Short mmCIF file of C-alpha atoms in Angstrom, two decimals:
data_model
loop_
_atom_site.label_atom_id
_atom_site.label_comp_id
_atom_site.label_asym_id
_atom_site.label_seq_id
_atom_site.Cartn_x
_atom_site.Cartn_y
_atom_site.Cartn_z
CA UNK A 272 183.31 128.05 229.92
CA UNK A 273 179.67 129.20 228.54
CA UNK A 274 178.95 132.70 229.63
CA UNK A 275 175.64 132.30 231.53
CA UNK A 276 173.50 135.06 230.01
CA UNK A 277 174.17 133.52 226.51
CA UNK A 278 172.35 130.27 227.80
CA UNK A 279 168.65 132.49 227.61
CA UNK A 280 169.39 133.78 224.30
CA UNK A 281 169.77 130.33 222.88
CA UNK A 282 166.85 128.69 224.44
CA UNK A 283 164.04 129.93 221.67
CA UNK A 284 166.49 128.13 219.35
CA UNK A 285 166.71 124.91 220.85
CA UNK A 286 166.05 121.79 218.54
CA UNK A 287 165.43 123.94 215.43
CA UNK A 288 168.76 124.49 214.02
CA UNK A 289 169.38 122.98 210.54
CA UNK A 290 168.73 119.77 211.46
CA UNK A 291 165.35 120.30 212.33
CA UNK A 292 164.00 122.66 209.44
CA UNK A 293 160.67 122.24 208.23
CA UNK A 294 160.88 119.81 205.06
CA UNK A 295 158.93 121.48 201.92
CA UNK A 296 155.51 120.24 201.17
CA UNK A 297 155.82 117.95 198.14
CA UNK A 298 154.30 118.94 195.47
CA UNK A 299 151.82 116.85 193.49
CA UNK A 300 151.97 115.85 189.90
CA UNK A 301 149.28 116.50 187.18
CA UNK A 302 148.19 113.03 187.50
CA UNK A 303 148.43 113.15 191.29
CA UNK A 304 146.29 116.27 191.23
CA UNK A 305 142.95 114.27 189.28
CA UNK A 306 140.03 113.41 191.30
CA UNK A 307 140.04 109.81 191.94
CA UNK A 308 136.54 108.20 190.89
CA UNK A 309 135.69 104.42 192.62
CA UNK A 310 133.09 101.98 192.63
CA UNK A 311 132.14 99.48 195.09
CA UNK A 312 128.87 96.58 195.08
CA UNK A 313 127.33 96.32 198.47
CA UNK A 314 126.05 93.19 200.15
CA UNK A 315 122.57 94.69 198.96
CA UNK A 316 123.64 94.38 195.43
CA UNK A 317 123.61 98.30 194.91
CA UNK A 318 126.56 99.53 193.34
CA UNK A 319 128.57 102.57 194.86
CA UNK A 320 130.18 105.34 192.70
CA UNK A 321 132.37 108.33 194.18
CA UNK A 322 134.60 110.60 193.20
CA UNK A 323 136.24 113.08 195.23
CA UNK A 324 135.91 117.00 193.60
CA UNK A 325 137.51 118.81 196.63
CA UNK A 326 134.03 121.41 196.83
CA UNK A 327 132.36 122.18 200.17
CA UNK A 328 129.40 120.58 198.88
CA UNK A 329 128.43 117.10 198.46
CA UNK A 330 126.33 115.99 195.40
CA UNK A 331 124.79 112.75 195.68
CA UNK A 332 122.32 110.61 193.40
CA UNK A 333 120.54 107.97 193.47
CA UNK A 334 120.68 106.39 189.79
CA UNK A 335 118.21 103.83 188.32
CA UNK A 336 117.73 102.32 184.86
CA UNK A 337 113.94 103.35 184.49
CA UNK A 338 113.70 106.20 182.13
CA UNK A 339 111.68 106.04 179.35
CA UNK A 340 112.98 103.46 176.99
CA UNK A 341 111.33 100.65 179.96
CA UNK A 342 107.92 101.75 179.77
CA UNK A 343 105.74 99.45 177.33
CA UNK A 344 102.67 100.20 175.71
CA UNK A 345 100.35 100.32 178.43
CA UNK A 346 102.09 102.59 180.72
CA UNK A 347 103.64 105.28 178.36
CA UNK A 348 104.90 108.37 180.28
CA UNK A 349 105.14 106.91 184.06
CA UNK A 350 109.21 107.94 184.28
CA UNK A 351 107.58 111.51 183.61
CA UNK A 352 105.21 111.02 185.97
CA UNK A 353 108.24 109.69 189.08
CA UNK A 354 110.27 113.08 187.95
CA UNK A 355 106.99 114.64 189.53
CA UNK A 356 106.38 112.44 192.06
CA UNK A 357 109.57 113.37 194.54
CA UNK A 358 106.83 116.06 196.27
CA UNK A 359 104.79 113.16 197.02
CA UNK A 360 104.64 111.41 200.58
CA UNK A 361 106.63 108.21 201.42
CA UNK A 362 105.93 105.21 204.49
CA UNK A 363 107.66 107.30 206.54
CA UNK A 364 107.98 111.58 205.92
CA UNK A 365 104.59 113.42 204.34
CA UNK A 366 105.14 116.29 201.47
CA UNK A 367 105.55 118.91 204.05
CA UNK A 368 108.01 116.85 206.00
CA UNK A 369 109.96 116.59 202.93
CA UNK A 370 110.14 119.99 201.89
CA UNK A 371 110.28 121.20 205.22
CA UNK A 372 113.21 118.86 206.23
CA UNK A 373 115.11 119.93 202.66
CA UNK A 374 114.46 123.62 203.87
CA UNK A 375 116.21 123.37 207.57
CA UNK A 376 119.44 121.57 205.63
CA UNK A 377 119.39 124.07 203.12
CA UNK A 378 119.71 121.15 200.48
CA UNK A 379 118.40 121.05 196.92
CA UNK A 380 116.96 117.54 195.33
CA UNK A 381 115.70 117.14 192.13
CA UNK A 382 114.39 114.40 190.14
CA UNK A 383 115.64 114.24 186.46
CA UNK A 384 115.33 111.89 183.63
CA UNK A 385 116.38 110.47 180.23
CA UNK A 386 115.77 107.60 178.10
CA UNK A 387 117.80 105.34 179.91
CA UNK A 388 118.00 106.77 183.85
CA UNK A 389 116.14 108.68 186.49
CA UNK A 390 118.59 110.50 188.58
CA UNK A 391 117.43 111.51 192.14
CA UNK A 392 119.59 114.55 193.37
CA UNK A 393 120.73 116.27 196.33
CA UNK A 394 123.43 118.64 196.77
CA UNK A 395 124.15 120.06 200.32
CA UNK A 396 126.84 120.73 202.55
CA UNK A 397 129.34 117.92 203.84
CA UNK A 398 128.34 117.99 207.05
CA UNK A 399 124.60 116.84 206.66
CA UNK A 400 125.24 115.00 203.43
CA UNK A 401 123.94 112.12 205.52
CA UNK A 402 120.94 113.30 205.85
CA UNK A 403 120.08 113.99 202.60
CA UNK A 404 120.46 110.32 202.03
CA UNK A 405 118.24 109.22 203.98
CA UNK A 406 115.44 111.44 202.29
CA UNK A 407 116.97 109.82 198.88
CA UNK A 408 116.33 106.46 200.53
CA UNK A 409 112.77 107.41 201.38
CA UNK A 410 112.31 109.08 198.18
CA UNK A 411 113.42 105.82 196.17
CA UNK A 412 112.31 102.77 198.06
CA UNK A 413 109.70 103.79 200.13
CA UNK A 414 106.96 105.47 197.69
CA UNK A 415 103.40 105.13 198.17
CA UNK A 416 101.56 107.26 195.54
CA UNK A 417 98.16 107.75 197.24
CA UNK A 418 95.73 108.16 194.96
CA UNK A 419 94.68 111.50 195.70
CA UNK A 420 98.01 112.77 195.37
CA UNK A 421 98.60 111.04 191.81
CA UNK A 422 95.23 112.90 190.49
CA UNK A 423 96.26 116.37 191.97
CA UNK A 424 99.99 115.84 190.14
CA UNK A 425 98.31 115.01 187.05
CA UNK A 426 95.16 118.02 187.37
CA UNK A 427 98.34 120.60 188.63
CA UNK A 428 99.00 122.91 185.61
CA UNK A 429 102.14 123.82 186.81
CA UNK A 430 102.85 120.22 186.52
CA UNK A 431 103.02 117.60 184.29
CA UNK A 432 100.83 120.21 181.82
CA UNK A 433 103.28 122.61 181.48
CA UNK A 434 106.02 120.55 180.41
CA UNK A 435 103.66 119.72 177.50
CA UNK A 436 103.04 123.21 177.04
CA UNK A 437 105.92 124.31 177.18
CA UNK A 438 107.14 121.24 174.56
CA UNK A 439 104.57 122.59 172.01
CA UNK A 440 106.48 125.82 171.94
CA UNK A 441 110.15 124.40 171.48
CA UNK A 442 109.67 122.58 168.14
CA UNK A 443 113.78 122.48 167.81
CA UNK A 444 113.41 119.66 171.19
CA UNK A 445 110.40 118.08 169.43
CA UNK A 446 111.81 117.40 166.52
CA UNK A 447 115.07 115.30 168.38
CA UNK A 448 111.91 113.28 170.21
CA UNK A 449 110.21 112.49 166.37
CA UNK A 450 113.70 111.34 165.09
CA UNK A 451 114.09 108.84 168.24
CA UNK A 452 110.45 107.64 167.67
CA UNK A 453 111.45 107.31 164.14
CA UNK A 454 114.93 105.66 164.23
CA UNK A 455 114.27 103.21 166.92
CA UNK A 456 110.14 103.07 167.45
CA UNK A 457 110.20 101.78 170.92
CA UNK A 458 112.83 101.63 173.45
CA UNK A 459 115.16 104.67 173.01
CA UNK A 460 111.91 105.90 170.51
CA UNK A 461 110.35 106.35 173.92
CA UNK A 462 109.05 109.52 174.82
CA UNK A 463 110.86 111.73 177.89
CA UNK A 464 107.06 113.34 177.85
CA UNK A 465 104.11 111.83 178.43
CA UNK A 466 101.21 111.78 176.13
CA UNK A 467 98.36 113.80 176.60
CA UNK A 468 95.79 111.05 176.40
CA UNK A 469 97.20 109.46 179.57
CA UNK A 470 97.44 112.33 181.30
CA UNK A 471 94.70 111.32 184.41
CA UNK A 472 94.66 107.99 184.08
CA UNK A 473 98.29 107.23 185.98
CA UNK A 474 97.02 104.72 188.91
CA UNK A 475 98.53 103.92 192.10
CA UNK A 476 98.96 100.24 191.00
CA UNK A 477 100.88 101.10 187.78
CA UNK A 478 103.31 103.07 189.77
CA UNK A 479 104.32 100.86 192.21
CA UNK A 480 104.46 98.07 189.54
CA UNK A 481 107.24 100.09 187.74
CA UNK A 482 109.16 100.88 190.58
CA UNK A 483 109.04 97.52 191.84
CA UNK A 484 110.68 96.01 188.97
CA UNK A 485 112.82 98.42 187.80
CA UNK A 486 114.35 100.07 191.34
CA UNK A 487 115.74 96.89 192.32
CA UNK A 488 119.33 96.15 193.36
CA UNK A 489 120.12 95.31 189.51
CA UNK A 490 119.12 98.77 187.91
CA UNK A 491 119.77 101.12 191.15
CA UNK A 492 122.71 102.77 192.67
CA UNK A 493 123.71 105.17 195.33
CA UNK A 494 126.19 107.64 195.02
CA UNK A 495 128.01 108.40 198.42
CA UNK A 496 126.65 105.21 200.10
CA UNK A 497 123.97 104.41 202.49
CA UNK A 498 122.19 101.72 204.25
CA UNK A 499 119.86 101.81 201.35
CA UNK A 500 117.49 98.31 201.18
CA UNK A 501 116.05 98.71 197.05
CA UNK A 502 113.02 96.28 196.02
CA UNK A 503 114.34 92.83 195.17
CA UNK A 504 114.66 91.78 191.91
CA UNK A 505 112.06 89.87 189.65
CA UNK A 506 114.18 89.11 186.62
CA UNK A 507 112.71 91.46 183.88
CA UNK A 508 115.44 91.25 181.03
CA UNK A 509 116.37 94.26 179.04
CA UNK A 510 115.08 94.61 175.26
CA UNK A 511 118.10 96.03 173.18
CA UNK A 512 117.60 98.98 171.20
CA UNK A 513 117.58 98.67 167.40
CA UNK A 514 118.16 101.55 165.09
CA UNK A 515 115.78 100.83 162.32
CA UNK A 516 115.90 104.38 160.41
CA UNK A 517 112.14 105.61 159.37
CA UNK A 518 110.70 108.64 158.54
CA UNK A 519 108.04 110.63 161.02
CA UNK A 520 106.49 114.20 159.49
CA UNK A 521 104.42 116.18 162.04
CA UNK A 522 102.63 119.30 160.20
CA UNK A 523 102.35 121.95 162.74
CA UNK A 524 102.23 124.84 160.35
CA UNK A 525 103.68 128.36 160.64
CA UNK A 526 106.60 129.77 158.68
CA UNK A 527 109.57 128.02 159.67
CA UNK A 528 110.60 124.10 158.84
CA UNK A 529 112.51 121.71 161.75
CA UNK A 530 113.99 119.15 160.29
CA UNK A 531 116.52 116.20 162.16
CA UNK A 532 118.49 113.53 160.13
CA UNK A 533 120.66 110.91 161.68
CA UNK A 534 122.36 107.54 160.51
CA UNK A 535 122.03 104.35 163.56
CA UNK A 536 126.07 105.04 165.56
CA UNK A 537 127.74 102.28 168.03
CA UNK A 538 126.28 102.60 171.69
CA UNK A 539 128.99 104.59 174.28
CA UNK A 540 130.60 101.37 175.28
CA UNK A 541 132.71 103.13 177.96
CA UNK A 542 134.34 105.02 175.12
CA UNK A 543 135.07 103.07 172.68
CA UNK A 544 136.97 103.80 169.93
CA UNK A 545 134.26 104.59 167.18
CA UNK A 546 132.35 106.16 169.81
CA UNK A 547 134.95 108.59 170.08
CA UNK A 548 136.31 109.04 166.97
CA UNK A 549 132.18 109.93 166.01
CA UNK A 550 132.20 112.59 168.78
CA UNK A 551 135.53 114.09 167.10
CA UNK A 552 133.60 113.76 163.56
CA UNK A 553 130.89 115.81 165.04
CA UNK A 554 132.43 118.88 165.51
CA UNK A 555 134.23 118.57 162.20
CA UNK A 556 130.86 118.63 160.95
CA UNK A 557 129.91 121.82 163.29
CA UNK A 558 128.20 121.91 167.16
CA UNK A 559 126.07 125.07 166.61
CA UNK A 560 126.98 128.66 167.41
CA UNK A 561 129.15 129.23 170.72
CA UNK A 562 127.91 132.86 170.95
CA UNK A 563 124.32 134.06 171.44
CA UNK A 564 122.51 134.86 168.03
CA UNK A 565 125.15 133.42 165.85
CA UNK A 566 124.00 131.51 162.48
CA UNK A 567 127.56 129.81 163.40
CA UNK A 568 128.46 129.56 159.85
CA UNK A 569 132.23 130.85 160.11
CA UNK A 570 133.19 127.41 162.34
CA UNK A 571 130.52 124.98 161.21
CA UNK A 572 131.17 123.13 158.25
CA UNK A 573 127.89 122.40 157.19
CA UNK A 574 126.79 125.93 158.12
CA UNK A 575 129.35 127.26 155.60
CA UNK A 576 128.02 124.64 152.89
CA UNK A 577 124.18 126.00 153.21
CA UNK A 578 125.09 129.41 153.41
CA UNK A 579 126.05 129.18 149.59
CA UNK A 580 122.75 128.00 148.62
CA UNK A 581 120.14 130.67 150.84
CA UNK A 582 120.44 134.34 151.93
CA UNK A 583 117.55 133.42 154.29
CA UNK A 584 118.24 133.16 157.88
CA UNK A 585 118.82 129.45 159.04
CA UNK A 586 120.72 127.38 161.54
CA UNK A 587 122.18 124.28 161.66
CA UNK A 588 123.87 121.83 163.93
CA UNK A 589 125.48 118.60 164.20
CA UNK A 590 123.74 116.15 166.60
CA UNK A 591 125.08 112.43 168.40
CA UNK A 592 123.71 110.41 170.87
CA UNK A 593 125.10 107.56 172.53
CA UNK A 594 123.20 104.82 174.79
CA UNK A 595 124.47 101.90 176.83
CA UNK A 596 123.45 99.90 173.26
CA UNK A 597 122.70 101.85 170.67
CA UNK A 598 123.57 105.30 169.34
CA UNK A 599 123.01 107.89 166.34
CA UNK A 600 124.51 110.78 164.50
CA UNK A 601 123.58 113.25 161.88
CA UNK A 602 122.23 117.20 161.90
CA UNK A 603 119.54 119.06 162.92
CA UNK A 604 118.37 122.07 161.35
CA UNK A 605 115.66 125.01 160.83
CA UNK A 606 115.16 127.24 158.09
CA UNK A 607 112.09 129.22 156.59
CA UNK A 608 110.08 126.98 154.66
CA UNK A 609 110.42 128.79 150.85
CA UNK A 610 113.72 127.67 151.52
CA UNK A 611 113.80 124.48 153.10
CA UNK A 612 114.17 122.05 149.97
CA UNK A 613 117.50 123.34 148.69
CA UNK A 614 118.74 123.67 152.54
CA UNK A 615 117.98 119.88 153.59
CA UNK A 616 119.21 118.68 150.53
CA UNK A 617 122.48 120.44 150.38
CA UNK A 618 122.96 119.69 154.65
CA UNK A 619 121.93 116.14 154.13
CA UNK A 620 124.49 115.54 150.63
CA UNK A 621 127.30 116.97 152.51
CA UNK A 622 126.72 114.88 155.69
CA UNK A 623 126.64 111.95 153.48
CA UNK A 624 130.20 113.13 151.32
CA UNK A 625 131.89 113.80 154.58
CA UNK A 626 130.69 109.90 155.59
CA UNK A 627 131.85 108.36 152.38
CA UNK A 628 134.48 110.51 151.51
CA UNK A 629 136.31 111.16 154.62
CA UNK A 630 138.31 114.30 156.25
CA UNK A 631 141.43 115.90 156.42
CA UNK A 632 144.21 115.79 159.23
CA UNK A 633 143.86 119.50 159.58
CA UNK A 634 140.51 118.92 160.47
CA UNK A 635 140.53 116.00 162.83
CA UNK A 636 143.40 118.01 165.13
CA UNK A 637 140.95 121.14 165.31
CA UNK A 638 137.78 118.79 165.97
CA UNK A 639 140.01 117.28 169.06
CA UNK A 640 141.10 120.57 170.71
CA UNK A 641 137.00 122.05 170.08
CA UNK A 642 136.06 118.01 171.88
CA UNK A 643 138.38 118.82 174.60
CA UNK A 644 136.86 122.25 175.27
CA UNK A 645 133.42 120.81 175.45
CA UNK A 646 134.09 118.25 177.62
CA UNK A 647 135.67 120.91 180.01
CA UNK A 648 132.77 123.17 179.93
CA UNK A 649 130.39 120.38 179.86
CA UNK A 650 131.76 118.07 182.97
CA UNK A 651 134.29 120.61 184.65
CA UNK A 652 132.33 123.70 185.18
CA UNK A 653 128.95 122.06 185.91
CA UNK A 654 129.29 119.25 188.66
CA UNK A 655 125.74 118.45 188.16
CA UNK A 656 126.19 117.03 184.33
CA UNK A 657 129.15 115.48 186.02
CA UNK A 658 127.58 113.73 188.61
CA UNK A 659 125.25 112.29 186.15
CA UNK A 660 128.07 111.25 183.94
CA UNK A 661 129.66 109.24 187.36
CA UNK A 662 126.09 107.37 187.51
CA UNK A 663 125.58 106.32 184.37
CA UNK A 664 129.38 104.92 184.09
CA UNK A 665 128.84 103.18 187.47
CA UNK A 666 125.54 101.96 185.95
CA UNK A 667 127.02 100.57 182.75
CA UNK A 668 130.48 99.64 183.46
CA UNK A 669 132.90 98.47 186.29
CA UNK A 670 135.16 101.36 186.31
CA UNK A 671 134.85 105.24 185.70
CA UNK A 672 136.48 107.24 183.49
CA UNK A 673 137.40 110.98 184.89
CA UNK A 674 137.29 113.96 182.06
CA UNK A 675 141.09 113.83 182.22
CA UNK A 676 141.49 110.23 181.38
CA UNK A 677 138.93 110.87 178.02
CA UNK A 678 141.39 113.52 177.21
CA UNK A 679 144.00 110.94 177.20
CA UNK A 680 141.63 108.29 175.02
CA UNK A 681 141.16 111.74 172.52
CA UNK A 682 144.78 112.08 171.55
CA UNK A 683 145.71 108.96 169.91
CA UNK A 684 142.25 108.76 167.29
CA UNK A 685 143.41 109.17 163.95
CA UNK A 686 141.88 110.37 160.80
CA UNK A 687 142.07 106.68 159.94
CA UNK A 688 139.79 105.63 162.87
CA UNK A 689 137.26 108.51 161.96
CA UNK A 690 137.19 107.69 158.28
CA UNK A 691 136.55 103.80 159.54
CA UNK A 692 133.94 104.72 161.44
CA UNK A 693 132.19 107.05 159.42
CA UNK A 694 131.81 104.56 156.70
CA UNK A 695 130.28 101.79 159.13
CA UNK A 696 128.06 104.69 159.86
CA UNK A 697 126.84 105.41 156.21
CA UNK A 698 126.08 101.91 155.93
CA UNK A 699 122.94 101.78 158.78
CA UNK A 700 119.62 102.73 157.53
CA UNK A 701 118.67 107.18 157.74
CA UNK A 702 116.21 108.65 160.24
CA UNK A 703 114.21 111.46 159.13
CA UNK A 704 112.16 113.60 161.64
CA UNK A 705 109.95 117.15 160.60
CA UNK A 706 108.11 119.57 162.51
CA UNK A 707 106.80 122.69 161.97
CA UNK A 708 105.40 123.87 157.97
CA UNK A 709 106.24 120.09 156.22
CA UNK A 710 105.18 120.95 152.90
CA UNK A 711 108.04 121.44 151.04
CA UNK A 712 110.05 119.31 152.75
CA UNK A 713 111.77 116.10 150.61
CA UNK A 714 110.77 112.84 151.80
CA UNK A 715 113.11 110.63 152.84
CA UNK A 716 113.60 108.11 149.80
CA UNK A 717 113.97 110.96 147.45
CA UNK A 718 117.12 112.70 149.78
CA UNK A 719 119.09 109.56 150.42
CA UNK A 720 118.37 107.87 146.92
#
């Protein structure tokens, strides 16, 4: 017979003997562990793109095909314009309410832009995420561009000015715009800036036209959905980009020479394989310095190749690009003008020997761990660049690709596929873009013949 006092002693323990201990929290595999990225086409015809980064904020965009390779002749400049025009009123919140309403939710939104998209941003916390959408919504299908308030954006010299300004005194991003112009002419050739002669001229009516046809259901989407309702579609069909090759020379003068040199490359094509195996032949061929006032010589393979032939200071970089059609690669470089001839003929003949000649395994396996890193630093530790990433896949493809699955596509290129590819490359027509002090400078015919 049970001893009564025992029977208190035991009740703190009743139903949690062995039977009943806790089971362990599973734990999650490396693939488990990956953010999960989705996309999903509304009844509206908007497409849907999420991925799930486990922060306390949410980042949302709105994403529409209408940077500047879809403005034509008579309208050059306009996407700059719309990154400007976010302070403006809409049908249904006035400038103040929109900056006062951002203020309360203690949101951000921006408005940024490259050849191919405009990206309206918010970031806030989770909580009144849904209310930043609906300013996005107003923001991007309910614009009215008075025109009073399109003549005080374009007379504000804090504006639309000073991003010209401020272009005039970066010659190194100048230089990437000539060698667009010059490899393509229009479409990706397209200016991100607008031209100074249309600077007050911008009308309400040429506004509205462009974001009538291009923020329509087939060139918009909305990241983190919404009840958004974008203009309907009339039709307008796409003009593919052509890399022609060409040769633009600005003479701004001074001391120093900028000069940019690229071959026509495959478009991104949701990673495809040349894509890729061009991205690992860029840093074989050297991405700039890593640390701050670098020449970057010791890691850069073309920076070790001009070093032999000037004592003057210099740098030089590797540059790609790759567009939902079209793409290029080549270098970039600056160097005093006394020594500019021997420095963009040496760069440019050993661009062209590592094309036709090909690299070494040793090199291709360093060029994949340096791609690696720079997709990390690039996508992981700045959500914005990857939110734009998530909207331009969504945009061009039917499924997304996370950073970790491109590590995985990485991994099995070969020297075999970069060699291939390099040699399809050498085979397109040169670009040739200068700024700066042009006069000793070779022309293009007499470097590439």
């Amino acid at each position: 017979m049970a001893v009564r006092i025992s029977r208190p002693l035991l009740l703190p323990y009743k139903g949690r003997m062995f039977s009943a201990v806790a089971q362990p929290e599973p734990r999650l595999t490396a693939d488990e562990k990956e953010p999960r990225a989705y996309i999903k086409k509304l009844s509206n015809g908007m497409l849907v793109g999420t991925i799930e980064s486990q922060s306390p904020l949410s980042r949302l965009a709105v994403v529409v095909n209408a940077g500047s390779r879809y403005e034509s002749g008579d309208n050059l400049g306009v996407a700059h314009v719309l990154r400007h025009a976010t302070k403006l009123r809409t049908e249904n919140l006035s400038n103040l309410g929109i900056t006062r309403s951002t203020q309360q939710l203690g949101a951000d939104l921006t408005c940024q832009g490259t050849r191919e998209h405009l990206f309206y941003k918010g970031v806030v916390t989770r909580n009144c995420a849904a209310k930043v959408v609906e300013i996005l919504r107003e923001l991007t299908t309910k614009q009215t561009f008075k025109d009073w308030e399109l003549e005080e954006i374009q007379a504000d010299p804090n504006g639309l000015k000073l991003d010209l300004s401020v272009l005039k005194t970066r010659p190194d991003i100048r230089v990437i715009e000539l060698l667009h112009a010059a490899g393509f002419r229009d479409t990706l050739g397209r200016s991100l800036y607008a031209p100074e002669f249309m600077i007050g001229k911008y009308t309400h009516d040429q506004l509205l036209h462009y974001v009538k046809t291009y923020f329509s259901s087939g060139h918009e989407l909305e990241q983190l959905a919404s009840e958004f309702e974008p203009y309907s579609s009339i039709g307008v069909p796409q003009t593919n980009a052509t890399f022609y090759g060409g040769e633009i020379r600005e003479n701004t003068g001074g001391p120093l020479s900028y000069v940019a040199f690229a071959y026509g490359g495959p478009s991104v094509g949701q990673f495809s394989k040349d894509s890729l195996a061009l991205e690992v032949l860029k840093q074989v061929l050297g991405v700039g310095p890593h640390v701050k006032y670098s020449t970057g010589t010791v890691a850069s393979n073309l920076g070790k190749l001009v070093a032999s032939v000037t004592s003057s200071p210099f740098a030089i970089s590797s540059i790609g690009a790759s567009y939902s059609d079209a793409g290029l690669l080549g270098l970039s470089l600056v160097a005093p003008n006394s020594e500019i001839d021997k420095v963009v003929r040496t760069a440019v003949s050993s661009l062209r020997s590592v094309l036709t000649s090909g690299v070494s395994d040793q090199d291709v396996q360093k060029a994949k761990t340096k791609l690696k890193s720079e997709i990390a630093m690039l996508f992981l530790e700045h959500p914005d660049n990857l939110l734009s990433w998530l909207g331009e896949q969504t945009l061009n493809s039917d499924h997304i690709l996370t950073p970790q699955e491109v590590y995985r596509l990485v991994d099995p290129i070969t020297t075999g596929d970069i060699n291939s590819a390099a040699k399809k490359l050498a085979t397109s027509k040169p670009a040739l873009a200068v700024t700066g002090n042009t006069n000793n400078v070779p022309y293009l015919d007499r470097l590439v013949s």
